[in-house]
XYZ file of C-alpha atoms in Angstrom:
786
model
C -67.734 -41.046 -10.380
C -67.048 -38.752 -7.432
C -63.413 -39.865 -7.309
C -63.055 -39.197 -11.032
C -64.424 -35.644 -10.669
C -62.088 -34.944 -7.766
C -59.109 -36.217 -9.776
C -60.062 -34.034 -12.744
C -60.408 -30.984 -10.467
C -57.013 -31.594 -8.875
C -55.471 -31.994 -12.311
C -56.994 -28.727 -13.546
C -55.710 -26.896 -10.477
C -52.236 -28.334 -11.070
C -52.278 -27.229 -14.716
C -53.460 -23.732 -13.794
C -50.748 -23.497 -11.173
C -48.146 -24.634 -13.693
C -49.203 -21.950 -16.133
C -48.828 -19.334 -13.383
C -45.197 -20.364 -12.789
C -42.380 -19.238 -15.066
C -38.653 -19.940 -14.909
C -36.336 -16.995 -15.510
C -32.592 -16.840 -15.936
C -30.081 -14.045 -15.616
C -26.579 -12.935 -14.757
C -25.435 -10.530 -12.010
C -22.301 -8.443 -12.668
C -20.672 -5.284 -11.342
C -20.022 -2.130 -13.359
C -16.673 -3.557 -14.477
C -18.287 -6.663 -15.946
C -17.098 -8.933 -13.140
C -19.545 -11.731 -12.224
C -20.885 -11.471 -8.674
C -20.973 -14.688 -6.673
C -23.602 -15.073 -3.961
C -26.013 -12.297 -4.966
C -29.492 -12.944 -3.539
C -32.471 -12.972 -5.923
C -35.853 -12.916 -4.149
C -39.442 -12.594 -5.413
C -41.061 -9.279 -4.528
C -44.287 -11.142 -3.669
C -42.888 -14.064 -1.710
C -39.645 -13.678 0.235
C -39.490 -17.465 0.613
C -38.950 -17.823 -3.130
C -35.355 -17.053 -3.950
C -31.953 -18.187 -5.154
C -28.345 -17.000 -5.370
C -25.950 -16.376 -8.243
C -23.134 -18.834 -8.900
C -19.430 -18.112 -9.360
C -20.114 -16.828 -12.874
C -22.967 -14.596 -11.739
C -25.603 -16.831 -13.339
C -28.901 -17.723 -11.696
C -32.233 -19.376 -12.440
C -35.458 -18.776 -10.529
C -39.043 -19.975 -10.869
C -41.647 -17.321 -10.015
C -45.383 -17.407 -9.663
C -47.679 -14.501 -10.641
C -44.797 -12.048 -10.964
C -41.596 -11.459 -12.908
C -40.113 -8.868 -10.533
C -37.377 -9.610 -8.012
C -35.123 -7.874 -5.507
C -31.409 -8.434 -6.170
C -29.016 -7.693 -3.338
C -25.414 -8.338 -2.408
C -23.247 -7.196 0.454
C -21.262 -4.184 -0.706
C -23.723 -3.271 -3.480
C -26.920 -1.265 -3.729
C -30.104 -3.336 -3.883
C -32.043 -3.319 -7.165
C -35.635 -4.095 -8.092
C -35.639 -5.769 -11.515
C -38.314 -7.136 -13.852
C -37.004 -10.286 -15.533
C -37.600 -11.303 -19.137
C -38.914 -14.823 -19.743
C -37.762 -14.968 -23.358
C -34.071 -14.247 -22.711
C -31.492 -14.075 -19.957
C -31.434 -10.751 -18.106
C -28.134 -9.112 -17.205
C -28.260 -7.074 -13.997
C -25.501 -4.596 -13.187
C -25.085 -3.883 -9.452
C -23.351 -0.721 -8.335
C -21.060 -0.545 -5.337
C -22.483 0.796 -2.112
C -20.114 3.288 -0.478
C -21.355 2.402 2.981
C -21.089 -1.370 2.755
C -18.288 -2.282 0.372
C -15.703 -2.139 3.153
C -17.289 -5.342 4.404
C -15.646 -7.222 1.520
C -11.949 -8.007 2.070
C -9.502 -9.806 -0.223
C -6.025 -9.088 1.161
C -6.263 -11.178 4.345
C -6.157 -14.491 2.440
C -6.026 -13.644 -1.301
C -9.652 -14.818 -1.355
C -12.836 -12.793 -0.952
C -14.055 -12.642 2.636
C -16.521 -10.694 4.711
C -15.043 -8.101 7.045
C -16.596 -10.021 9.914
C -14.401 -13.015 9.027
C -11.054 -11.204 9.167
C -9.387 -11.148 12.633
C -7.260 -8.090 11.909
C -7.340 -4.347 11.452
C -8.089 -3.733 7.799
C -9.267 -0.680 5.864
C -10.566 -0.375 2.339
C -10.393 2.549 -0.036
C -13.152 1.751 -2.516
C -13.329 2.904 -6.108
C -15.860 5.514 -4.988
C -13.523 6.831 -2.283
C -10.618 6.942 -4.711
C -12.720 8.785 -7.274
C -14.120 11.278 -4.779
C -10.776 12.077 -3.140
C -9.253 13.370 -6.400
C -5.879 12.422 -4.936
C -2.867 13.424 -7.007
C -0.555 11.481 -4.693
C -0.723 8.070 -3.033
C -0.266 9.761 0.344
C -3.665 11.470 -0.025
C -5.211 8.016 -0.368
C -3.554 5.846 2.267
C -3.375 8.566 4.937
C -7.151 8.199 5.259
C -6.441 4.884 7.024
C -6.150 5.040 10.846
C -2.536 4.711 11.987
C -1.027 5.146 8.507
C 1.283 8.061 7.737
C 2.929 8.139 4.334
C 4.983 11.308 4.518
C 6.042 12.986 1.317
C 7.041 16.526 0.518
C 4.438 17.954 -1.840
C 6.731 20.967 -2.108
C 9.306 18.695 -3.742
C 6.429 16.539 -5.055
C 8.484 13.762 -6.626
C 6.678 10.792 -4.988
C 9.654 9.899 -2.782
C 8.424 9.232 0.718
C 8.780 7.838 4.226
C 6.332 5.474 5.912
C 4.945 4.956 9.403
C 2.380 2.266 10.220
C 2.654 0.960 13.787
C 6.311 2.010 13.557
C 8.369 5.215 13.611
C 8.629 7.260 10.402
C 11.385 5.432 8.565
C 12.783 3.975 5.370
C 12.907 0.426 6.730
C 11.632 -2.710 5.020
C 8.690 -3.069 7.380
C 5.930 -2.571 4.807
C 4.822 -4.697 1.907
C 3.579 -3.069 -1.285
C 1.394 -5.342 -3.403
C -0.194 -5.079 -6.820
C -3.229 -7.351 -7.145
C -2.042 -9.322 -4.128
C 1.521 -9.914 -5.367
C 4.664 -8.060 -4.149
C 5.974 -5.430 -6.560
C 9.565 -6.097 -5.459
C 11.401 -9.253 -4.405
C 12.573 -9.917 -0.891
C 15.954 -8.378 0.038
C 15.704 -5.707 -2.684
C 13.332 -3.448 -0.772
C 13.296 0.253 -1.532
C 11.157 2.420 0.700
C 10.369 4.570 -2.356
C 9.043 1.587 -4.291
C 5.610 3.210 -4.541
C 7.038 5.502 -7.215
C 7.079 2.330 -9.339
C 3.256 2.193 -9.155
C 0.667 3.564 -11.575
C -2.001 5.236 -9.433
C -4.210 5.847 -12.484
C -4.936 2.114 -12.517
C -6.005 1.826 -8.851
C -9.534 0.461 -8.631
C -9.346 -0.373 -4.945
C -6.806 -0.201 -2.120
C -6.784 -2.457 0.937
C -4.513 -1.798 3.907
C -3.976 -4.716 6.273
C -2.230 -3.442 9.411
C 0.052 -5.546 11.538
C 2.059 -8.601 10.450
C 0.708 -10.622 7.523
C 3.794 -12.816 7.085
C 1.706 -15.986 7.429
C 0.311 -15.263 3.952
C 2.754 -12.855 2.282
C 6.089 -13.642 3.902
C 8.766 -11.107 4.760
C 8.411 -7.328 5.131
C 4.658 -7.422 5.822
C 5.213 -6.259 9.408
C 3.750 -2.804 10.017
C 1.274 -3.085 7.193
C 0.524 -4.552 3.770
C -0.722 -2.187 1.062
C -2.603 -3.962 -1.698
C -3.232 -1.789 -4.769
C -5.766 -3.541 -6.995
C -5.897 -2.620 -10.659
C -9.132 -1.775 -12.435
C -10.969 -4.477 -14.367
C -12.450 -4.131 -17.868
C -15.804 -2.385 -18.101
C -18.809 -4.015 -19.740
C -19.247 -1.267 -22.335
C -16.688 0.925 -24.071
C -15.645 3.596 -21.579
C -12.722 5.806 -20.749
C -11.518 9.246 -19.780
C -8.925 11.901 -20.499
C -7.701 14.280 -17.836
C -5.341 17.137 -17.104
C -4.062 18.483 -13.762
C -1.838 21.398 -12.811
C -0.722 23.172 -9.633
C 1.466 26.043 -8.518
C 4.015 23.608 -7.092
C 5.297 23.177 -10.648
C 3.413 19.962 -11.480
C 1.406 19.047 -14.582
C -0.241 15.682 -15.233
C -1.875 14.125 -18.302
C -4.014 11.005 -17.955
C -5.836 8.616 -20.321
C -7.982 5.535 -19.657
C -9.906 3.223 -21.976
C -11.738 -0.018 -21.235
C -14.114 -2.369 -23.003
C -15.428 -5.925 -23.225
C -16.007 -6.619 -26.938
C -17.719 -9.882 -26.023
C -18.741 -11.792 -22.911
C -15.471 -13.742 -22.853
C -12.875 -10.985 -23.211
C -12.238 -7.518 -21.835
C -9.329 -5.099 -21.505
C -8.280 -2.044 -19.513
C -5.582 0.519 -20.351
C -4.584 3.320 -17.972
C -1.640 5.654 -18.408
C -0.354 9.010 -17.236
C 2.581 11.354 -17.697
C 3.708 13.733 -14.944
C 6.200 16.540 -15.237
C 7.381 18.935 -12.595
C 9.493 22.021 -13.158
C 10.490 25.070 -11.118
C 8.758 24.190 -7.879
C 9.163 26.160 -4.634
C 12.030 23.895 -3.515
C 15.230 24.102 -5.480
C 16.472 21.084 -7.454
C 13.153 19.204 -7.361
C 12.206 18.602 -11.011
C 10.947 15.175 -12.036
C 9.264 13.277 -14.863
C 7.286 10.041 -14.825
C 5.494 7.914 -17.396
C 3.314 5.058 -16.166
C 1.196 2.556 -18.101
C -0.919 -0.440 -17.081
C -2.570 -2.809 -19.557
C -4.817 -5.615 -18.346
C -6.846 -8.298 -20.093
C -9.436 -10.654 -18.619
C -10.388 -13.838 -20.480
C -13.451 -15.772 -19.296
C -13.016 -19.060 -21.135
C -15.989 -20.679 -19.471
C -18.054 -20.595 -16.329
C -15.154 -22.048 -14.336
C -11.932 -20.828 -15.927
C -10.549 -17.289 -16.058
C -7.194 -16.029 -17.341
C -5.953 -12.559 -16.393
C -2.811 -10.847 -17.704
C -1.487 -7.482 -16.584
C 1.636 -5.483 -17.280
C 2.854 -2.267 -15.713
C 5.643 -0.050 -17.041
C 7.045 2.933 -15.142
C 9.805 5.220 -16.403
C 10.844 7.700 -13.724
C 13.554 10.318 -13.214
C 13.797 12.904 -10.470
C 16.159 15.340 -8.848
C 16.952 14.469 -5.240
C 16.423 17.608 -3.216
C 17.677 16.249 0.057
C 16.695 17.671 3.426
C 16.989 21.273 4.577
C 19.342 22.481 7.279
C 18.073 23.818 10.589
C 18.701 27.427 9.526
C 17.134 27.160 6.069
C 14.077 25.468 7.537
C 13.632 28.084 10.288
C 14.078 30.906 7.770
C 11.562 29.373 5.376
C 14.344 29.130 2.805
C 13.389 26.394 0.331
C 16.682 26.465 -1.560
C 18.379 23.083 -1.753
C 22.078 22.452 -1.186
C 21.950 19.916 -4.025
C 22.453 20.673 -7.718
C 23.245 17.304 -9.311
C 21.827 14.468 -7.195
C 19.138 12.384 -8.910
C 17.281 9.077 -9.088
C 16.429 7.278 -12.334
C 14.166 4.204 -12.273
C 12.787 1.907 -14.952
C 10.357 -0.759 -13.720
C 8.504 -3.424 -15.694
C 6.158 -6.049 -14.229
C 4.099 -8.735 -15.931
C 1.607 -10.985 -14.178
C -0.343 -13.905 -15.586
C -3.041 -15.473 -13.392
C -5.122 -18.511 -14.270
C -8.037 -19.212 -11.924
C -9.828 -22.565 -12.072
C -12.962 -23.318 -10.055
C -13.138 -27.095 -10.252
C -16.502 -27.297 -8.501
C -18.555 -25.399 -5.949
C -15.997 -26.175 -3.209
C -12.547 -26.093 -4.808
C -10.600 -23.366 -6.543
C -6.957 -23.134 -7.680
C -5.091 -20.007 -8.732
C -1.843 -20.171 -10.722
C 0.366 -17.044 -10.873
C 3.465 -16.313 -12.912
C 5.312 -13.022 -12.470
C 8.238 -11.414 -14.252
C 9.938 -8.250 -13.008
C 12.704 -6.232 -14.632
C 13.945 -3.217 -12.655
C 16.838 -0.821 -12.784
C 17.457 2.102 -10.440
C 20.415 4.434 -10.951
C 21.228 7.048 -8.321
C 23.490 9.892 -7.435
C 21.897 10.026 -3.982
C 21.716 13.171 -1.891
C 21.824 11.141 1.334
C 25.312 9.840 0.424
C 26.844 13.290 -0.048
C 29.159 14.293 2.804
C 30.679 17.743 3.131
C 34.152 17.964 4.680
C 34.688 20.342 7.586
C 37.644 21.548 9.610
C 36.836 22.902 13.040
C 33.226 23.117 11.975
C 33.913 25.119 8.802
C 33.295 23.874 5.250
C 36.487 23.149 3.307
C 34.961 23.358 -0.163
C 35.226 19.622 -0.740
C 33.185 16.545 -0.072
C 32.444 13.012 -1.180
C 29.534 11.016 -2.504
C 28.720 8.085 -4.714
C 26.857 6.908 -7.766
C 25.208 3.495 -7.717
C 23.147 1.228 -9.921
C 20.857 -1.577 -8.755
C 19.418 -3.999 -11.326
C 17.336 -7.109 -10.837
C 15.121 -9.511 -12.706
C 12.580 -11.771 -11.033
C 10.967 -15.037 -11.999
C 8.118 -15.865 -9.630
C 5.600 -18.675 -9.382
C 2.744 -18.924 -6.890
C 0.032 -21.573 -6.669
C -2.826 -21.286 -4.193
C -5.635 -23.782 -3.650
C -8.777 -23.307 -1.592
C -11.163 -26.054 -0.548
C -14.433 -25.568 1.352
C -15.628 -28.354 3.624
C -19.204 -29.249 4.412
C -18.776 -28.995 8.181
C -18.488 -25.975 10.483
C -18.293 -23.663 7.461
C -14.611 -24.515 7.325
C -12.091 -23.994 4.546
C -8.403 -24.615 3.915
C -6.093 -22.408 1.866
C -2.712 -23.818 0.875
C -0.012 -22.265 -1.251
C 3.544 -22.591 -2.459
C 5.708 -19.903 -3.982
C 9.216 -19.474 -5.345
C 11.000 -16.239 -6.282
C 14.372 -16.252 -8.060
C 15.791 -12.730 -8.452
C 19.346 -12.259 -9.781
C 20.627 -8.831 -8.715
C 23.535 -6.659 -9.861
C 24.797 -3.791 -7.735
C 27.529 -1.299 -8.577
C 28.634 1.630 -6.421
C 31.527 4.047 -7.082
C 32.845 7.007 -5.102
C 32.635 10.616 -6.236
C 34.553 13.759 -5.350
C 32.248 16.678 -4.620
C 32.927 20.407 -4.876
C 31.159 22.538 -2.254
C 30.625 26.277 -2.188
C 31.798 27.175 1.354
C 29.751 30.373 1.435
C 26.365 28.964 0.369
C 26.882 25.332 1.409
C 25.732 24.159 -2.022
C 27.236 21.069 -3.631
C 28.021 22.479 -7.051
C 29.637 19.633 -9.019
C 31.024 16.111 -8.794
C 33.493 13.778 -10.470
C 33.141 9.995 -10.575
C 36.269 8.182 -9.421
C 36.373 5.526 -12.102
C 36.950 2.017 -10.742
C 37.019 3.263 -7.157
C 34.322 0.813 -6.174
C 32.350 0.807 -2.962
C 30.489 -2.316 -4.066
C 30.469 -4.319 -7.268
C 28.648 -7.616 -6.921
C 26.067 -10.006 -8.265
C 23.747 -11.836 -5.902
C 21.292 -14.575 -6.794
C 18.405 -14.197 -4.365
C 16.195 -17.240 -3.966
C 13.134 -17.357 -1.719
C 10.801 -20.327 -1.540
C 7.894 -20.757 0.841
C 4.835 -22.800 1.692
C 1.811 -21.702 3.684
C -1.612 -22.833 4.834
C -4.569 -21.162 6.489
C -7.510 -22.966 8.043
C -10.793 -21.285 8.944
C -13.794 -22.696 10.738
C -17.006 -21.582 12.474
C -17.824 -24.044 15.271
C -20.615 -21.627 16.264
C -22.691 -19.462 13.976
C -21.274 -16.238 15.423
C -17.724 -17.495 15.957
C -14.931 -17.693 13.366
C -11.461 -19.113 14.083
C -8.508 -18.600 11.761
C -5.132 -20.329 12.062
C -2.251 -19.963 9.616
C 1.440 -20.708 9.288
C 4.105 -20.086 6.654
C 7.687 -21.301 6.250
C 10.195 -19.166 4.312
C 13.739 -19.968 3.228
C 16.116 -17.371 1.757
C 19.485 -17.762 0.078
C 21.731 -14.889 -1.000
C 24.478 -16.247 -3.262
C 26.976 -13.378 -3.285
C 29.624 -13.020 -6.009
C 32.079 -10.163 -5.415
C 33.285 -8.854 -8.811
C 36.175 -6.968 -7.243
C 37.329 -9.643 -4.833
C 40.914 -8.990 -3.861
C 40.386 -5.227 -4.311
C 37.501 -4.340 -2.019
C 34.456 -5.891 -0.465
C 33.863 -9.162 1.309
C 34.739 -12.590 -0.011
C 32.296 -14.593 -2.120
C 29.783 -16.201 0.191
C 26.329 -17.706 0.530
C 24.016 -16.448 3.271
C 20.886 -18.275 4.442
C 17.891 -17.138 6.470
C 14.662 -18.914 7.314
C 11.558 -18.239 9.349
C 8.282 -19.794 10.488
C 5.418 -17.296 10.758
C 2.277 -18.388 12.654
C -1.017 -16.558 13.047
C -4.056 -17.260 15.208
C -7.196 -15.139 15.149
C -10.797 -15.230 16.261
C -13.908 -13.225 15.327
C -17.131 -13.078 17.291
C -20.041 -11.269 15.666
C -22.905 -10.329 17.930
C -24.924 -9.209 14.907
C -24.463 -8.150 11.310
C -23.415 -4.720 12.521
C -21.365 -5.468 15.638
C -18.326 -7.693 16.049
C -15.015 -8.088 17.866
C -11.773 -9.879 17.053
C -8.437 -10.830 18.566
C -5.238 -12.102 16.991
C -1.632 -13.063 17.434
C 0.629 -12.794 14.397
C 4.343 -13.068 13.705
C 6.221 -10.952 11.184
C 9.823 -10.792 10.069
C 12.186 -9.188 7.600
C 15.695 -10.397 6.673
C 18.534 -7.927 5.981
C 18.546 -6.390 2.514
C 21.453 -7.400 0.291
C 22.815 -3.871 -0.119
C 22.561 -3.331 3.652
C 24.196 -6.651 4.464
C 27.165 -6.328 2.124
C 27.683 -2.569 2.443
C 27.855 -2.774 6.222
C 30.142 -5.795 6.402
C 33.186 -5.903 8.596
C 36.463 -4.740 7.136
C 35.167 -3.622 3.765
C 38.597 -4.190 2.303
C 39.715 -7.199 0.311
C 38.837 -10.418 2.072
C 36.442 -8.909 4.614
C 33.744 -10.997 6.260
C 29.986 -10.692 6.293
C 28.633 -8.435 9.007
C 26.557 -10.330 11.517
C 23.125 -8.794 10.860
C 20.126 -10.775 12.036
C 16.636 -10.954 10.657
C 14.205 -8.722 12.513
C 11.290 -10.520 14.186
C 7.997 -9.127 15.457
C 5.136 -10.490 17.536
C 1.831 -8.672 17.297
C -0.985 -8.951 19.856
C -4.212 -7.235 18.931
C -7.869 -6.842 19.860
C -10.427 -4.779 18.016
C -14.007 -4.308 17.041
C -16.328 -2.913 14.384
C -19.771 -1.393 14.655
C -22.175 0.074 12.135
C -25.543 1.728 11.843
C -26.379 1.114 8.177
C -25.986 4.205 6.010
C -25.277 6.381 9.083
C -22.315 5.306 11.211
C -19.311 3.040 10.880
C -16.686 2.588 13.597
C -13.472 0.522 13.592
C -11.265 0.244 16.675
C -7.976 -1.603 17.227
C -5.572 -1.907 20.169
C -2.210 -3.535 19.511
C 1.200 -4.333 20.944
C 4.024 -4.974 18.471
C 7.147 -6.447 20.088
C 10.270 -6.355 17.937
C 13.590 -8.107 18.220
C 16.693 -7.144 16.236
C 14.935 -4.345 14.358
C 17.381 -2.672 11.981
C 18.020 1.013 12.584
C 20.169 3.547 10.706
C 23.022 5.260 12.513
C 25.556 7.752 11.219
C 29.152 7.513 12.342
C 31.532 10.377 13.068
C 32.603 10.445 9.417
C 29.006 10.913 8.258
C 28.618 7.384 6.892
C 25.357 5.481 7.410
C 25.601 2.140 9.177
C 22.962 -0.411 10.113
C 22.599 -2.144 13.464
C 20.173 -4.531 15.105
C 18.434 -2.622 17.886
C 17.881 -5.283 20.554
C 14.238 -5.204 21.641
C 11.546 -2.655 20.816
C 7.891 -2.262 21.694
C 5.099 -0.319 20.011
C 1.713 0.014 21.678
C -1.193 1.887 20.222
C -4.868 2.438 19.624
C -6.362 3.163 16.204
C -9.814 4.592 15.554
C -11.714 5.083 12.317
C -15.164 6.718 12.207
C -17.482 7.540 9.320
C -20.638 9.426 10.246
C -23.314 10.373 7.711
C -26.114 12.239 9.502
C -27.650 13.283 6.179
C -27.280 12.168 2.579
C -25.519 15.427 1.777
C -23.122 15.517 4.747
C -20.378 13.129 5.863
C -17.694 13.257 8.552
C -14.593 11.030 8.608
C -11.958 10.590 11.285
C -8.871 8.373 11.149
C -6.483 8.637 14.062
C -4.061 6.796 16.282
C -2.172 7.218 19.526
C 0.954 5.098 19.990
C 4.109 4.827 22.043
C 7.302 3.416 20.501
C 10.208 2.630 22.808
C 13.464 0.723 23.076
C 13.050 -2.063 25.603
C 16.695 -3.098 25.370
C 19.255 -1.277 23.205
C 22.896 -0.276 23.623
C 24.991 1.804 21.215
C 28.614 2.791 21.713
C 28.372 1.845 25.353
C 25.287 4.005 25.959
C 22.142 2.358 27.308
C 19.017 3.618 25.507
C 16.747 1.006 27.105
C 13.429 2.406 28.287
C 13.620 5.499 26.067
C 11.348 6.646 23.251
C 12.393 5.827 19.709
C 13.276 8.683 17.383
C 10.958 9.957 14.564
C 8.043 8.249 16.328
C 5.089 10.621 16.842
C 2.509 9.624 19.438
C -0.411 11.194 17.581
C -1.321 10.750 13.922
C -4.649 11.814 12.520
C -6.729 12.837 9.553
C -10.245 14.293 9.702
C -12.564 15.569 6.996
C -16.061 16.911 6.438
C -17.722 16.562 3.037
C -20.799 18.562 2.039
C -22.823 17.848 -1.112
C -25.411 20.590 -1.564
C -26.085 19.274 -5.067
C -25.784 15.792 -6.523
C -22.927 16.855 -8.771
C -21.193 19.235 -6.360
C -18.945 18.302 -3.442
C -17.042 20.468 -0.965
C -14.579 19.015 1.548
C -12.439 20.372 4.355
C -9.534 18.237 5.563
C -7.433 18.453 8.730
C -4.222 16.443 9.128
C -2.111 16.418 12.255
C 1.167 14.882 13.431
C 2.205 15.014 17.074
C 5.608 16.005 18.402
C 8.450 13.463 18.482
C 12.126 12.990 19.276
C 14.447 13.434 16.318
C 17.460 11.959 18.135
C 18.079 9.287 20.705
C 17.273 10.557 24.175
C 20.380 12.293 25.506
C 22.294 11.869 22.235
C 22.143 15.337 20.678
C 24.479 18.233 21.378
C 22.170 20.996 22.597
C 24.770 23.461 23.907
C 28.054 23.945 25.779
C 28.806 24.427 29.448
C 31.127 27.059 30.881
C 34.116 24.794 30.219
C 33.231 24.446 26.545
C 32.130 20.856 26.921
C 29.107 19.639 24.999
C 25.785 19.451 26.790
C 23.796 16.445 25.612
C 20.031 16.415 25.334
C 17.210 15.329 23.070
C 16.227 17.204 19.924
C 12.563 17.230 18.933
C 10.107 18.197 16.231
C 7.009 20.053 17.472
C 4.565 18.359 15.096
C 2.137 20.161 12.828
C -1.527 20.870 12.080
C -2.460 21.431 8.438
C -5.792 22.306 6.788
C -6.673 21.504 3.188
C -9.844 21.978 1.140
C -11.309 20.439 -2.007
C -14.209 21.237 -4.332
C -15.372 19.215 -7.314
C -18.231 19.673 -9.771
C -19.505 17.365 -12.499
C -21.617 18.406 -15.470
C -22.652 15.512 -17.702
C -19.364 13.914 -18.811
C -17.072 16.706 -17.614
C -15.710 17.035 -14.093
C -13.562 19.803 -12.647
C -11.975 20.002 -9.215
C -9.564 22.008 -7.122
C -7.443 21.469 -3.999
C -6.294 24.214 -1.662
C -3.305 22.874 0.286
C -2.016 24.218 3.608
C -4.701 26.896 3.805
C -2.982 28.857 6.582
C 0.478 28.619 4.996
C 2.108 26.901 7.989
C 5.793 25.998 7.950
C 6.057 22.266 8.600
C 8.169 19.205 7.883
C 6.955 15.807 6.713
C 9.930 14.242 8.507
C 12.616 15.659 10.769
C 15.692 13.790 11.979
C 18.886 14.552 13.862
C 22.096 14.749 11.830
C 24.901 13.620 14.125
C 27.510 14.837 11.637
C 26.164 18.413 11.501
C 24.842 18.190 15.092
C 21.461 19.650 14.143
C 18.074 18.629 12.794
C 17.462 18.076 9.097
C 14.017 18.651 7.598
C 12.055 17.335 4.633
C 9.950 20.386 3.972
C 6.172 20.365 3.639
C 4.431 22.442 1.010
C 3.557 26.124 1.423
C 0.018 27.239 0.599
C -0.703 25.930 -2.875
C -3.534 25.270 -5.314
C -4.111 22.253 -7.497
C -6.642 22.040 -10.362
C -7.923 19.196 -12.517
C -10.377 18.510 -15.315
C -11.481 15.258 -16.921
C -13.848 14.089 -19.636
C -15.417 10.625 -19.381
C -17.129 8.632 -22.094
């Protein structure tokens, strides 16, 4: 009888306990309706009771005596949520400004923690992008330590130069990506390719510094810039905006996004920019940009994303200012007819399949269709006799067209030992290109130096060719954690390139029909050691490379008459050695530090001959050494300080030109110091005030000992080194939001300093040329969100 009573009592206790337990289900998403994998759901009463969300954001949890849980995820603000037993609860997590930089995608095309990436990487989150109110891409990426995208806001036509662990240049040392895929094919690089982007659509920007050729292939040497487009929002949302400034620019912007059901969502972002009558002569431009993106969630494991971007762009080409005009503050341009006209279309289709909890495959198809027509200012040459203008000159018009058909398949598998994973991928890019260049006769006003008109010399071809460019590659990356705090990453990629060149004017001009091949193996080895969740160090070795561009290769060929031969230009190779670390005090301080050495071999540099023509040469051996520091300090909720800076030295280790030894000298247009600092004050929740300081150190504009700096008593030239003194510029910003309306203003160059975004030595004119910075100016914007 006693045993029976005990059994009954145990049974009653079990039943009571069962009634006290309830199973709840839910889904965790971000504000753009993307499912969040790995979110932690924990009972508020018992921290030992918890679960995580799956790849579709779904979770199920059994709770006792409560229905309230904490939901947290790295990069998002924690929420306390009461679940509903009768139906699934959808929880929307918002990004945390302080922590989102811990989530990185660009290092492997897969989501990773910052502590797992053995490289210097910076993230511009959606919150940073929104708060910066940037009306140019330079205002975004220049927040990254060691990055200097120089563009003349006075001319304000989005044409630019770039420096990231390299001198300020136009070289193909940087890779521009849209959603992890290059916006241009190999060998058709244009340093102004960012004008083919739609910055309205940027939801996030990741900058991976140093070579990333083991994943992305060629041109990802100094840095890779990954511009990620916005995803559809859960509810119907959008905005309309208008901006204007006294540099002649107006901008109209529209966005709309929605997910009509749980399986489908879309995003549309577009803008139109027009510039007229700016402070610099001949600097008008117009641009229309549109991005449309759809996301289809077929099931818990399959997602299909399609995105297209269209950019229609035309701008005057101001050119650089002469030494005298720059010193006098004279913003008049010598150009009156030079221009650039670009039409760019890109379509991407991505199908992602998660076969199980450990394996995922991504299939990508890309189509590009680009055309760029130019009457370029940098090709205009004015004729002189005994140093005096003759009234005549020469130039060219050219047209570059290409289409691209690209396929990329990437597979990731996670293993059940040492937290290891393997990423493998194959890619192929076939890009037929057409290039046509013809000479022009230019009329010059000898008194003003202005180029007043031109005539195309019909059928006087500089180049007229078709080239089928084919690049195929395979890569793999293996990661493992033999110790809990240690992560090792090893990767390698093989690339093969073929340029099949067909000269359409063979027998008249240009080199003979030919086929050129390049190949490269790019390894990477990196290690992370994390002492804690807030302190870690890393080290890496990585190889990068870039083959010659087709226009460079065939334009600079030997004997550019009928039957000439291909100029012997080599691929440029780089070895990067780097150590760094990251430290954080949650919600208060974040520090990133990197020290690197980038050794280059056969880097291509631009030279100008005695006739004023540009030529390309391999520069022997180069070395860049530097330190980069990024600091974010938030002593109070209403006050934040940011600093992004670098100190570097760029030199020729071994380089000869025209019998002159430049070994051991500093490279030209290579500032030692680059920096950007800001302080942001938020006295009210909806009001922000920011002061920004940007600085560029002094640098050589010529080779050391190359420039003519005077004459001796015999009238012979005295050679020296021309320089640019650098600059220090202050800007300010204020923005205020009331309900759905936000207004903001920028004050640029507060102290109205004369400065140049890039200065270089013109061997033909024997003086510096300057791309002018903006005078003091004001920019205003207003937007309405719904």
